[in-house]
mmCIF file of C-alpha atoms in Angstrom:
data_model
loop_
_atom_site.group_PDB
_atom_site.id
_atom_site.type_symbol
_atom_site.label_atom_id
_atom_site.label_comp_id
_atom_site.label_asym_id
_atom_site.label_seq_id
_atom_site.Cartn_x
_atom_site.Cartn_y
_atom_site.Cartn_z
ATOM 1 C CA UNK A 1 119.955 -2.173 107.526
ATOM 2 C CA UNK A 2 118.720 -0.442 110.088
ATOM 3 C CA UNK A 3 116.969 -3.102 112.896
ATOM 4 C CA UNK A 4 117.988 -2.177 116.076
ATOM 5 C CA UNK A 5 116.323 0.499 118.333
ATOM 6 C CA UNK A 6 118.062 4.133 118.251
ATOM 7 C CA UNK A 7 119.957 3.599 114.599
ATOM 8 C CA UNK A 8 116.762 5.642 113.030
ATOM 9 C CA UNK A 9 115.480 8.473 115.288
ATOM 10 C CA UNK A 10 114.319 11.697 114.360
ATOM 11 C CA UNK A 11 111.312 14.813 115.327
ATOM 12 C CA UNK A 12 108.193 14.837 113.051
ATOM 13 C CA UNK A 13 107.249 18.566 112.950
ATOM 14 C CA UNK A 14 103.812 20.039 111.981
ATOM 15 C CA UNK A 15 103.952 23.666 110.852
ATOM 16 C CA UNK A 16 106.291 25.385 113.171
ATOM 17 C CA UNK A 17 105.791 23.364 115.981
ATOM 18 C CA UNK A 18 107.653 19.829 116.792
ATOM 19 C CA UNK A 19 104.840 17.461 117.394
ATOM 20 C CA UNK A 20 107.086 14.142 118.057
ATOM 21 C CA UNK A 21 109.950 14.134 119.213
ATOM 22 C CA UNK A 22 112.951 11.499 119.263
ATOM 23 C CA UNK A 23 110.764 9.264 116.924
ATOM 24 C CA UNK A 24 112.183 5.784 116.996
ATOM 25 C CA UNK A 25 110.619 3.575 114.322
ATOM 26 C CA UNK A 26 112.212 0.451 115.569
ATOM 27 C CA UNK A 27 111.139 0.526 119.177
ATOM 28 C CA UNK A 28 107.742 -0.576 120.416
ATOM 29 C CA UNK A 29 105.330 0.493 117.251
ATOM 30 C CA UNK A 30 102.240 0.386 119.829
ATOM 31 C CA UNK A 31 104.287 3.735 121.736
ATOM 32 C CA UNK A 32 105.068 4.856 118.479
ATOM 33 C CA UNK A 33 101.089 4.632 117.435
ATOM 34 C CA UNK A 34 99.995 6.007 120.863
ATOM 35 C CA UNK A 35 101.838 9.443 119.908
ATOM 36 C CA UNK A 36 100.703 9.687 116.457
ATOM 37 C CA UNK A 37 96.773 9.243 117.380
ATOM 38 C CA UNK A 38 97.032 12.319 119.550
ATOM 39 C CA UNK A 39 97.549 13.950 116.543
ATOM 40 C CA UNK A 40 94.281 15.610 114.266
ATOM 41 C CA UNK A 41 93.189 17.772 112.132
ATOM 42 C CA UNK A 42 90.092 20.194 112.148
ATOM 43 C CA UNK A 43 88.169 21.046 108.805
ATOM 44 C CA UNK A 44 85.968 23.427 110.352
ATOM 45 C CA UNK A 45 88.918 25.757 110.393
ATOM 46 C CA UNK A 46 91.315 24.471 108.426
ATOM 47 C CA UNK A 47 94.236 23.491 111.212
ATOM 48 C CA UNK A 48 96.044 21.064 113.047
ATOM 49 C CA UNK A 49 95.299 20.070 116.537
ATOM 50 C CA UNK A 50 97.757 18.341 119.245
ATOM 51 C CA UNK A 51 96.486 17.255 122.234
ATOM 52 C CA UNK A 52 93.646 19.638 121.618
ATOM 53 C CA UNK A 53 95.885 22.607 121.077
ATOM 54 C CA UNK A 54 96.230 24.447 117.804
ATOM 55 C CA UNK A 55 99.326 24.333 116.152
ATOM 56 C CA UNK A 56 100.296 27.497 114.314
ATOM 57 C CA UNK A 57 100.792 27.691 110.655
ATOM 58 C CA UNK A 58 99.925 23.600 110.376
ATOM 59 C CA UNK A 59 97.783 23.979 107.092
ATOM 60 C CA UNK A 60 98.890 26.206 104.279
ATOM 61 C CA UNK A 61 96.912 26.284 100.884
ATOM 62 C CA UNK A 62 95.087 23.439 102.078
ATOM 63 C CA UNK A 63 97.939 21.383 102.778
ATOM 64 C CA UNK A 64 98.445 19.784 105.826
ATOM 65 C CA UNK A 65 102.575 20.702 106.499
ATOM 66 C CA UNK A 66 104.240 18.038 107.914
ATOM 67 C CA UNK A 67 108.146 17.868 108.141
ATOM 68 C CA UNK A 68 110.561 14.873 108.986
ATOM 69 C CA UNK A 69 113.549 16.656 110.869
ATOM 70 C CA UNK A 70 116.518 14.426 110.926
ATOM 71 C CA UNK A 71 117.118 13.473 114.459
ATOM 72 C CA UNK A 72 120.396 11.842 116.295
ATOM 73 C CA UNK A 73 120.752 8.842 114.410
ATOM 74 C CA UNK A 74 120.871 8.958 110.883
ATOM 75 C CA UNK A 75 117.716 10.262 108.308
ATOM 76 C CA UNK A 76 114.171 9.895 108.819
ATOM 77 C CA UNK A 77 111.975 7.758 107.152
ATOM 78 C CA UNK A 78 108.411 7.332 106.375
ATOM 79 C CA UNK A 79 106.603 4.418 105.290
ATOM 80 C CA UNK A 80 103.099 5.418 104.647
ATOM 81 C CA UNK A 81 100.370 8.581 105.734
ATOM 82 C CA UNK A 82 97.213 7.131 106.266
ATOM 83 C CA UNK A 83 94.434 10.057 106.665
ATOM 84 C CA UNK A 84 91.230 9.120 108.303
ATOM 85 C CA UNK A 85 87.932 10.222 109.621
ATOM 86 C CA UNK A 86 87.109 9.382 112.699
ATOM 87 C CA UNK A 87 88.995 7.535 115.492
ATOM 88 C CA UNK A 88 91.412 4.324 115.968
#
């Protein structure tokens, strides 16, 4: 039940740093795709890169941590992680 723009917005965090923010799943999904592509992660030593910075305590175990913060309207959602090699 939730169509319009601005009824489901919320911050998608990586580690300790907030690597979206204001995430709006039913506005324009190109925008939304735009911000998630500058998003990647580095085997070579185990970490997260943003706009080709490193972002602190982003892989822990081997696990990339990703966290859905609950923004101004209502609770986050998720529909699917795709992981890839490579770019879009």
């Amino acid at each position: 039940y939730f169509e319009k723009p601005g009824q489901r917005v919320f911050d998608i965090k990586i580690g300790d740093t907030i690597v979206i923010q204001n995430m709006d799943v039913n506005k324009n999904q190109v925008v939304n795709m735009q911000l998630i592509n500058n998003i990647y992660n580095s085997s070579k030593d185990a970490a997260v890169y943003v706009g080709g910075v490193r972002i602190p305590n982003s892989v822990k175990a081997g696990n990339v941590q990703v966290t859905f913060v609950k923004g101004k309207a209502d609770n986050p959602i998720i529909q699917a992680i795709i992981l890839y090699q490579g770019g879009v």
